[in-house]
Short mmCIF file of C-alpha atoms in Angstrom, two decimals:
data_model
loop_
_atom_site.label_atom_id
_atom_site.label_comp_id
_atom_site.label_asym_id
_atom_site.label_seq_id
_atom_site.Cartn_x
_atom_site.Cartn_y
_atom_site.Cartn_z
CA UNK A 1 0.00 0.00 0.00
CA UNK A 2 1.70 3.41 -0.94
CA UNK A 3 1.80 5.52 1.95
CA UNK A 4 -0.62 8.73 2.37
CA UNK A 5 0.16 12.48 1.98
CA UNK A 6 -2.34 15.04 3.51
CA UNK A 7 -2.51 17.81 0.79
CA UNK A 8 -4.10 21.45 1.78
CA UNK A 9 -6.04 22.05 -1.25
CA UNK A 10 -7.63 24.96 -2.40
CA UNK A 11 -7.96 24.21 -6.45
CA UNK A 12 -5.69 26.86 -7.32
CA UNK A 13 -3.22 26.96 -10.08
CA UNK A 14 -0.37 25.73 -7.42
CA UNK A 15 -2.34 22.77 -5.47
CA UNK A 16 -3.73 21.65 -8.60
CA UNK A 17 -0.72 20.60 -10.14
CA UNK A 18 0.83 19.28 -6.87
CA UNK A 19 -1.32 16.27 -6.86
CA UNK A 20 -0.16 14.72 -9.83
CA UNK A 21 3.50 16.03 -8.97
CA UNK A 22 3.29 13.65 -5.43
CA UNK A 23 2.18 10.89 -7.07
CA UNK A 24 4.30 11.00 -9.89
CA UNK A 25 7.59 12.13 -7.62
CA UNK A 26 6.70 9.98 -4.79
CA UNK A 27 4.00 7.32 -5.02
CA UNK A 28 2.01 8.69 -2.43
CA UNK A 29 -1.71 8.47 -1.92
CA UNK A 30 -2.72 11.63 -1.84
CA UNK A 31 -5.55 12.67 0.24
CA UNK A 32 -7.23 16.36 -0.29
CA UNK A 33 -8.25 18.93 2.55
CA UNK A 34 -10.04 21.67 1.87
CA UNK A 35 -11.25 24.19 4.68
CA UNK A 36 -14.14 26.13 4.39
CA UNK A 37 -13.07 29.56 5.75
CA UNK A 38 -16.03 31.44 3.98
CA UNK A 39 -14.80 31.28 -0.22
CA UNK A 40 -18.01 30.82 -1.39
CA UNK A 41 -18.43 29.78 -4.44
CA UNK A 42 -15.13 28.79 -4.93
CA UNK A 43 -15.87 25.43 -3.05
CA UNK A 44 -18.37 24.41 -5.41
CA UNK A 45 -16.40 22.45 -8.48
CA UNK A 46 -12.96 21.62 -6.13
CA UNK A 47 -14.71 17.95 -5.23
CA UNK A 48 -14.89 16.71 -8.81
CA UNK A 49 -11.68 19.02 -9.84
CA UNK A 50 -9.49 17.26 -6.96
CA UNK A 51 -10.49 13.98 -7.67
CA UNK A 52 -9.71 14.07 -11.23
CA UNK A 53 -6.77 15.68 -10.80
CA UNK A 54 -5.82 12.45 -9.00
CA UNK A 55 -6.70 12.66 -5.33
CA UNK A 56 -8.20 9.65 -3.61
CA UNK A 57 -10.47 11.49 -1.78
CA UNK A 58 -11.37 14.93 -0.76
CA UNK A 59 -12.50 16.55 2.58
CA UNK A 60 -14.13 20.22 2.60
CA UNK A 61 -14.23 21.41 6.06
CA UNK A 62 -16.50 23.93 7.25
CA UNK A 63 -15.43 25.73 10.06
CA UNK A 64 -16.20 29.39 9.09
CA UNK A 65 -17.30 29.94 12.82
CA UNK A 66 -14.18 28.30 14.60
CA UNK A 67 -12.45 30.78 12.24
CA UNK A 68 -13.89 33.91 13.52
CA UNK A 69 -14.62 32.65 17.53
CA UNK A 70 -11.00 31.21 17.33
CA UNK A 71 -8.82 33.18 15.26
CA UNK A 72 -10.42 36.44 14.50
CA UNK A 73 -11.64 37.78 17.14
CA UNK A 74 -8.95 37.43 19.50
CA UNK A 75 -6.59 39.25 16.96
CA UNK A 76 -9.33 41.59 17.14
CA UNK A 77 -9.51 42.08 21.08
CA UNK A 78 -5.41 42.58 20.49
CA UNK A 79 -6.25 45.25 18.45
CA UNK A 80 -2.71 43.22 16.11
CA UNK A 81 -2.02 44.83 12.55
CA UNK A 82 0.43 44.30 10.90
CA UNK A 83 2.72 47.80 9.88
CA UNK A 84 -0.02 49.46 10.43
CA UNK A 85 -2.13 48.40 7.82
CA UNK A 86 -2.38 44.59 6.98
CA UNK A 87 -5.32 43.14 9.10
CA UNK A 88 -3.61 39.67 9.31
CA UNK A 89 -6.49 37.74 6.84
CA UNK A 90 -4.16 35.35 5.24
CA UNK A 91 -1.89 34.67 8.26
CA UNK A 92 -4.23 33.52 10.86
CA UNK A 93 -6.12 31.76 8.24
CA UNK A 94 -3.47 29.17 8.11
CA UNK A 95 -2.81 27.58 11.41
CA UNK A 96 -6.31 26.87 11.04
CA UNK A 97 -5.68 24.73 7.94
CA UNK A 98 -3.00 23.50 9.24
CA UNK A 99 -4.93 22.46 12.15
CA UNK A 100 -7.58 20.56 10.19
CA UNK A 101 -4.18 18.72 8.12
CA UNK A 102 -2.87 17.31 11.22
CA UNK A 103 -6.35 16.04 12.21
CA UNK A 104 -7.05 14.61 8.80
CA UNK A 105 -3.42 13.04 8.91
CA UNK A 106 -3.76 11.45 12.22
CA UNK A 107 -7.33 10.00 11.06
CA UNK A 108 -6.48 8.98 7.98
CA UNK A 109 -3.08 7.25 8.99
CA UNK A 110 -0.82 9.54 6.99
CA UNK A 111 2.98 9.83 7.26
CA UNK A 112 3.04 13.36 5.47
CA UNK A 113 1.36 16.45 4.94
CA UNK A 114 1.97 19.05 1.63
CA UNK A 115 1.07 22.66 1.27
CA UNK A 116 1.06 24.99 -2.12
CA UNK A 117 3.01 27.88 -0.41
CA UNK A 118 5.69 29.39 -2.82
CA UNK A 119 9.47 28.90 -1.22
CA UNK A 120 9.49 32.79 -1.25
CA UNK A 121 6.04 33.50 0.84
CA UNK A 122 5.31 33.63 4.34
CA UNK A 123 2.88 31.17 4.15
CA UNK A 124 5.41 28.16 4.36
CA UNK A 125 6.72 29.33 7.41
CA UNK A 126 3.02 29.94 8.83
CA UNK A 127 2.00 26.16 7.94
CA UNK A 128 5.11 24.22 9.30
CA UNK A 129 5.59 25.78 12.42
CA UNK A 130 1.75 25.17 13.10
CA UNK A 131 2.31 21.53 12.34
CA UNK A 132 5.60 20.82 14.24
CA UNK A 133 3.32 22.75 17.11
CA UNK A 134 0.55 19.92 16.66
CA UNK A 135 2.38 17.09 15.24
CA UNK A 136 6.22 17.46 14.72
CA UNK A 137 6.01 13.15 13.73
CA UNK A 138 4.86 14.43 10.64
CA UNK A 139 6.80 14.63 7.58
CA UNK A 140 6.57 17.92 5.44
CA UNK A 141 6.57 18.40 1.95
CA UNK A 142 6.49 21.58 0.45
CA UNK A 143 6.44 21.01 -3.70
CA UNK A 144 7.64 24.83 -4.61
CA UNK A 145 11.17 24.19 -2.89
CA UNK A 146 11.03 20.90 -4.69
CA UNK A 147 10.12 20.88 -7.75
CA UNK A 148 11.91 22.40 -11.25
CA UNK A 149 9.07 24.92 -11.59
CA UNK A 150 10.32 28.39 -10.82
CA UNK A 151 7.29 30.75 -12.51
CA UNK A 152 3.74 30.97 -12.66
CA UNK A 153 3.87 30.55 -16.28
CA UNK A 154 5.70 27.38 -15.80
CA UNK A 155 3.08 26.41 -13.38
CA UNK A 156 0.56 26.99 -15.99
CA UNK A 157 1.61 25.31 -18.63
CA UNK A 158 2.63 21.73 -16.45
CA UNK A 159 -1.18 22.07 -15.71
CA UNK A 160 -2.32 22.91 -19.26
CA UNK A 161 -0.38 19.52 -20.40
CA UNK A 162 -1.90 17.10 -17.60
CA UNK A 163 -4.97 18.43 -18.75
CA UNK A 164 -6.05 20.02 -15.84
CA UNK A 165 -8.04 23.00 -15.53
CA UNK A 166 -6.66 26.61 -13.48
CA UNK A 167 -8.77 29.08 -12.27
CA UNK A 168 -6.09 31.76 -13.59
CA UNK A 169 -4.94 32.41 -16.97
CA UNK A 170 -1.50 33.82 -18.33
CA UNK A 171 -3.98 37.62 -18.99
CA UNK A 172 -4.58 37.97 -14.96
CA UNK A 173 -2.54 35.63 -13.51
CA UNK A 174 -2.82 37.38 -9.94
CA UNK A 175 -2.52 34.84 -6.76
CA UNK A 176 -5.47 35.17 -4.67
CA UNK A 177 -6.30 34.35 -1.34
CA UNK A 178 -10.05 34.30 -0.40
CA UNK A 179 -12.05 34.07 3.27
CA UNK A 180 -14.28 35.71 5.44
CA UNK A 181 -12.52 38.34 6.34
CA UNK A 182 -10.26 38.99 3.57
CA UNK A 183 -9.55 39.28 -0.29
CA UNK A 184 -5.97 39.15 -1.30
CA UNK A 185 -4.28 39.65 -4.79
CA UNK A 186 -0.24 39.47 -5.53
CA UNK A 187 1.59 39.38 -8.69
CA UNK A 188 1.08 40.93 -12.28
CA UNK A 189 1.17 44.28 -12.61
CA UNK A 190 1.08 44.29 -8.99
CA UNK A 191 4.68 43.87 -8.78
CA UNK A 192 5.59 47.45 -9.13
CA UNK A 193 4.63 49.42 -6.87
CA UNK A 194 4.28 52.68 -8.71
CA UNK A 195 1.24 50.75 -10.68
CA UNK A 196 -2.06 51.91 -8.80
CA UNK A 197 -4.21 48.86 -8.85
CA UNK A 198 -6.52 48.12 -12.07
CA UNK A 199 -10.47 48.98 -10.89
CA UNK A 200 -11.32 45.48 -12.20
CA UNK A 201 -8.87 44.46 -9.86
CA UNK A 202 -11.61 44.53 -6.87
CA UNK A 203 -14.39 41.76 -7.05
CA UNK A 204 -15.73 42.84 -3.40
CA UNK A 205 -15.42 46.53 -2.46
CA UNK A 206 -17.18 48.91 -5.03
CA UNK A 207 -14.52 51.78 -5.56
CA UNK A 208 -15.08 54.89 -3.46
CA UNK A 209 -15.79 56.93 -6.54
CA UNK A 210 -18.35 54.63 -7.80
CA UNK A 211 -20.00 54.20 -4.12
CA UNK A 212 -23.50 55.71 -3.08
CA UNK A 213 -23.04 59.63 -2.74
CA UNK A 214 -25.15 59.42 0.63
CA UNK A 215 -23.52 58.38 3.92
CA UNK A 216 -24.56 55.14 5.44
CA UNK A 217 -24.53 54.94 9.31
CA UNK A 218 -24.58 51.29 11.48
CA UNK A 219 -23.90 50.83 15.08
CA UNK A 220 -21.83 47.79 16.33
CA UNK A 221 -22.82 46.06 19.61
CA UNK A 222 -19.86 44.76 21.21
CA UNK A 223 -19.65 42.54 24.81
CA UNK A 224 -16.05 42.17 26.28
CA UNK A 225 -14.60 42.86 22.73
CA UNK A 226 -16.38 41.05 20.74
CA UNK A 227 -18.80 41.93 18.55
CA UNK A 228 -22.63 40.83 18.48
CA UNK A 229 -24.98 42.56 17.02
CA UNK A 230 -24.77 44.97 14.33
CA UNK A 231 -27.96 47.74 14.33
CA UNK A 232 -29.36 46.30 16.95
CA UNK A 233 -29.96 42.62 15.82
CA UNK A 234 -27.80 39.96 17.07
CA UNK A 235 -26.09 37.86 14.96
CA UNK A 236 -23.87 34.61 15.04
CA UNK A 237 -20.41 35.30 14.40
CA UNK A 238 -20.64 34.13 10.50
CA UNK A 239 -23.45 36.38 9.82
CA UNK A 240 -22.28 39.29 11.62
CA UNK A 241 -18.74 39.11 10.19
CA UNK A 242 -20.63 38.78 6.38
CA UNK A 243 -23.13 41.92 6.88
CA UNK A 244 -20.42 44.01 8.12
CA UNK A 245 -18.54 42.57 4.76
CA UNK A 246 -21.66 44.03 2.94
CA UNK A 247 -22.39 47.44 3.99
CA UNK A 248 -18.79 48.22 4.04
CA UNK A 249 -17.86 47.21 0.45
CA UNK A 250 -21.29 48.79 -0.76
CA UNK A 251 -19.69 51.68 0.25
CA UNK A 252 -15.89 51.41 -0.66
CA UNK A 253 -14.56 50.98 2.61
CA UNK A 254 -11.71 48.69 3.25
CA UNK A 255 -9.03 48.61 0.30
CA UNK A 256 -5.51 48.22 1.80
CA UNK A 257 -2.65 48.38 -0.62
CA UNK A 258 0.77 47.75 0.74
CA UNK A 259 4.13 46.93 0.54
CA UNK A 260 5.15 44.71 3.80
CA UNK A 261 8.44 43.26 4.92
CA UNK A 262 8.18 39.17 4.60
CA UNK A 263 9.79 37.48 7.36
CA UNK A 264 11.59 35.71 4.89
CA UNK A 265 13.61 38.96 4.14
CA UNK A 266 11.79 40.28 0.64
CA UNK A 267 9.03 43.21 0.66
CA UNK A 268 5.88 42.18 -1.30
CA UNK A 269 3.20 44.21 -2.73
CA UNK A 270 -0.59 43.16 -1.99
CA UNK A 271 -3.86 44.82 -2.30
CA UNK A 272 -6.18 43.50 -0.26
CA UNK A 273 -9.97 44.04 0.03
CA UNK A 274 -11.29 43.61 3.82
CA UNK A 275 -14.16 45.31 4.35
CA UNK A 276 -15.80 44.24 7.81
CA UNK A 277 -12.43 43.68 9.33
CA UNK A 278 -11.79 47.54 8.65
CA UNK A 279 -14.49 48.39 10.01
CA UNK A 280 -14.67 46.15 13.32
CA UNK A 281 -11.08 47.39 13.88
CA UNK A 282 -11.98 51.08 13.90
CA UNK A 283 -15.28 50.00 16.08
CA UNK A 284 -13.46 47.76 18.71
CA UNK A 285 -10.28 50.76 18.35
CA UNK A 286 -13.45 53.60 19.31
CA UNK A 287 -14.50 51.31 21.86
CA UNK A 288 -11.25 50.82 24.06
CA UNK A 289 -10.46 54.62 24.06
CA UNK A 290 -13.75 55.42 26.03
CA UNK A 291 -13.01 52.27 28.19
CA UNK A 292 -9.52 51.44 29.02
CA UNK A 293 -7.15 53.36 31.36
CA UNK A 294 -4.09 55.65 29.80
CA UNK A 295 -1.90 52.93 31.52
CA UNK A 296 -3.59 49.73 30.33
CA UNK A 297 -4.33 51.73 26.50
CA UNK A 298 -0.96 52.58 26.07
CA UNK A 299 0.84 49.12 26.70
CA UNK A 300 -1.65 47.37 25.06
CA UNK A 301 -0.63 49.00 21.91
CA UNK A 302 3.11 47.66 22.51
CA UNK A 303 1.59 44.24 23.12
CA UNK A 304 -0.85 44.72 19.53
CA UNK A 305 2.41 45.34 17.82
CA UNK A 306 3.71 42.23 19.01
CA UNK A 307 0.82 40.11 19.06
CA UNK A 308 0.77 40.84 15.30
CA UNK A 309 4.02 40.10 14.80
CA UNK A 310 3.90 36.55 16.19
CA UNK A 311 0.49 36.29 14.07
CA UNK A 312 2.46 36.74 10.86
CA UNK A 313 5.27 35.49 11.39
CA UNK A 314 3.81 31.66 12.01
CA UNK A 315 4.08 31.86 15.78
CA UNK A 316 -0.17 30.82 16.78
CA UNK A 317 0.58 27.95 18.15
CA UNK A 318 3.47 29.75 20.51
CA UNK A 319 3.82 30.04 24.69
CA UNK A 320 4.07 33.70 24.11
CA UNK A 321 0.94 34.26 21.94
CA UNK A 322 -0.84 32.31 24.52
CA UNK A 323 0.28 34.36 27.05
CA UNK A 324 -0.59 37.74 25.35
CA UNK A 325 -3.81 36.35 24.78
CA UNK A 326 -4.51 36.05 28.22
CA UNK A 327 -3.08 39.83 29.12
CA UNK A 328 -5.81 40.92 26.02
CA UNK A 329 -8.99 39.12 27.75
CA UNK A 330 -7.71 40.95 30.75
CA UNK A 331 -8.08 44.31 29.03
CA UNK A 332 -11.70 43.52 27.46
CA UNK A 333 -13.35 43.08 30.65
CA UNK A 334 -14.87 46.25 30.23
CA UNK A 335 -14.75 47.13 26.02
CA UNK A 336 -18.49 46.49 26.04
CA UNK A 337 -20.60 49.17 24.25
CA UNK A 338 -22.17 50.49 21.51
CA UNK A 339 -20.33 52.24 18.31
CA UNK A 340 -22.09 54.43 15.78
CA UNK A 341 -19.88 54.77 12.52
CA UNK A 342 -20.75 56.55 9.36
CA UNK A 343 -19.85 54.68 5.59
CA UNK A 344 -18.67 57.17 3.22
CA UNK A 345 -16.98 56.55 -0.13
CA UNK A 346 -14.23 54.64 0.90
CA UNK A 347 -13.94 56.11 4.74
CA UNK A 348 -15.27 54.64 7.86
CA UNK A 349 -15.66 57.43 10.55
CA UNK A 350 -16.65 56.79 14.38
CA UNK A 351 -19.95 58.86 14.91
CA UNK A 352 -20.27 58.16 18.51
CA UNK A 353 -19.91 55.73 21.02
CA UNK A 354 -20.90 54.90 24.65
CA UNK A 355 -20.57 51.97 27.23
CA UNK A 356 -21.60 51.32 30.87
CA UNK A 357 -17.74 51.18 31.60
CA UNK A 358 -17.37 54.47 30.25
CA UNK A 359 -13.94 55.96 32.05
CA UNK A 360 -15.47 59.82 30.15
CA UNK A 361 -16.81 62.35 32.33
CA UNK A 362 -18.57 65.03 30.59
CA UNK A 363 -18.93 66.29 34.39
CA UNK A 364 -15.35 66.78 34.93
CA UNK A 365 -13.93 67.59 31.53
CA UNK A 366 -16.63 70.37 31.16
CA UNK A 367 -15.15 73.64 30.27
CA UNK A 368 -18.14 75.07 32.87
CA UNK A 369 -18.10 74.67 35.94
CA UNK A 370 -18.56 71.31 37.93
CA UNK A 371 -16.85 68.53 38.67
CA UNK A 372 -14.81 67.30 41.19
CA UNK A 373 -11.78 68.65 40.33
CA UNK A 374 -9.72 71.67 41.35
CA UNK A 375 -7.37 73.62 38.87
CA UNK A 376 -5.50 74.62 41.44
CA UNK A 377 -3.95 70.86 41.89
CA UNK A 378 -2.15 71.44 38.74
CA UNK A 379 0.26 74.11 40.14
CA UNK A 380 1.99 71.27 42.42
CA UNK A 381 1.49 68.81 39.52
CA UNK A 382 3.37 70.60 37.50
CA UNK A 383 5.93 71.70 39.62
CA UNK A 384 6.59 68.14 40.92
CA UNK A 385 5.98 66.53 37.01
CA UNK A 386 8.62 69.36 35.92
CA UNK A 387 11.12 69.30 38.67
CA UNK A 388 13.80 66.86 36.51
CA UNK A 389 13.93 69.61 33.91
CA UNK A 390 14.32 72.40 36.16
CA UNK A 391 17.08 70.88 37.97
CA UNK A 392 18.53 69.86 34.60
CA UNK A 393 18.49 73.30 33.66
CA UNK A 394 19.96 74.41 36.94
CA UNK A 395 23.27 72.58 36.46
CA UNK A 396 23.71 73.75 32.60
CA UNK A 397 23.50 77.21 33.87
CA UNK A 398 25.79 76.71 36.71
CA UNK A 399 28.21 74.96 34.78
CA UNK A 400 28.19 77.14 31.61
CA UNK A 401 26.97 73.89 29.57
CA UNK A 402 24.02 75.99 28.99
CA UNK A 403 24.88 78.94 25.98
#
């Protein structure tokens, strides 16, 4: 019996032509998982496509709302982006997948498992390290550091003659990456930086200038950081996550185009469409400011920087991410509250908020009178606060260091 490879399949151009490449390399059975993470209609032809591309079988796993309870909304609740702008859609995507490989392995009796992530990506990096976390017995096989293929072109055409069919043609031969949250296109024109993105390009978000000219408002419900209910209703996680998706890309909110620093030492260029997660992140970012602490705000930002970093970098599975994660529920305690946000041609703008655990005073911030609070405190404030610089300044004088 030739032994068993767990393949993460998605029916792209790259895990397309892996499956005959294992089999023909190695002699492996080769076993197909596909995870659910909220493609759509993507999922519908990859049964027939994976088995006649040579796979033995084929499992499509849904588990669009382990995806959001499990990996979205704590990066949420750590407030973790990437540079400032990536929203982390691919990279906690995978140790999910990778999750559901190990599980299929260790079911199916496997000795292997194979991903489709180029030998230049992060993605490699973000699948092995979540499998040696799970199951380092397992033997890794990862085709693009392999193989003699070195272009998409090449990839293309090793298809075309196998007779198998690629979503992606040689025209618009971008690399996509699809979910709930998220998405992604590389490559192409793409490549240079100075190229602004093609409007066909975008196949969620309508662009801002073709958006309705009249603002849309929503409020967000949110309990302990975590969102709930979206104008009032209550939704499961899935649902929520995909009306946010909708009123947001009605109105052009969410395109991110960037050029990030790869772990793997290269900057990329991607331009990603994420229209809920933009504006959950501004909602849950409104949220904090009227409930957490100067103190607990500020360090929490160091730790978001952090948390993302370990996010895309591979590190899920890690002690440390564990232990931020912990610190994070710490600091939602109190983020529960209500957001108002307005939807305008491509900008998402807070338009009020308010919580039970408000830490606001209108009482004592009032330029009027009232309050408990006495401006006459401030003098010895001050004076204390200052008292470094004044001595400082002191002993330049004295000295002459001061001219």
């Amino acid at each position: 019996m030739p032994e068993k490879v767990v393949l993460a399949y998605s029916g792209g151009l790259d895990t397309s032509i892996i499956i005959p490449w294992l089999k023909e390399t190695y002699g492996y059975e080769v076993i197909a998982v596909t995870v659910d993470l909220g493609q759509g209609e993507e999922l519908a032809p990859l049964e027939e496509k994976a088995l006649k591309s040579g796979a033995s079988k084929i499992y499509i796993l849904d588990k669009k709302r382990e995806f959001v309870e499990d990996f979205i909304w704590p990066t949420l609740k750590a407030g973790a982006v990437y540079e400032g702008k990536y929203l982390l859609g691919t990279s906690f995507a995978r140790p999910l997948i990778a999750k559901c490989l190990v599980e299929v392995a260790e079911k199916e009796g496997a000795t292997a498992v194979a991903h489709g992530a180029t030998g230049k990506g992060n993605d490699q990096v973000r699948f092995e390290l979540s499998i040696k976390a799970l199951n380092p017995e397992l033997k890794i096989i990862a085709p693009w550091r392999l193989w003699s293929i070195r272009s998409r072109e090449e990839a293309i055409d090793y298809a075309v003659a196998r007779g198998i069919p690629v979503p992606v043609g040689k025209e618009r031969p971008y690399s996509m990456d699809r979910n709930l949250w998220h998405l992604s296109h590389e490559g192409a024109d793409l490549e240079d930086p100075w190229n602004e993105p093609k409007e066909d390009i975008y196949e969620i978000i309508t662009p801002p200038e073709k958006a309705p000219d009249k603002p849309t408002y929503i409020t967000l419900d949110f309990e302990k950081g975590v969102p709930v209910a979206i104008d009032g209703k209550r939704l499961d996680p899935v649902a929520l996550v995909e009306r946010v998706n909708e009123l947001a890309a009605a109105n052009g909110v969410g395109i991110i185009d960037l050029v990030e620093n790869r772990l793997v030492g290269l900057k990329s260029r991607g331009v990603y469409e994420c229209p809920g997660g933009t504006v959950l992140y501004i909602a849950h970012r409104e949220l904090e400011h009227l409930t957490l602490d100067r103190q607990t705000m500020h360090f929490k930002e160091m730790v978001a920087a952090k948390y993302a970093e370990l996010v895309y970098d591979g590190n899920w599975y890690s002690p440390l991410k564990k232990a931020l994660d912990a610190f994070v529920d710490s600091t939602q305690e109190t983020v529960t509250g209500t957001v108002r946000l307005k939807l305008y041609k491509g900008n998402c703008t807070p338009a009020g908020v308010r919580s039970p655990y408000s830490l606001y005073s209108e009482e004592l911030v009032t330029f009027g009178a009232g309050g408990d609070y006495d401006q006459r405190d401030a003098t010895g404030f001050i004076n204390l606060f200052g008292l470094p610089l004044k001595v400082r300044a002191q002993m330049e004088m004295r000295t002459g260091l001061r001219k």
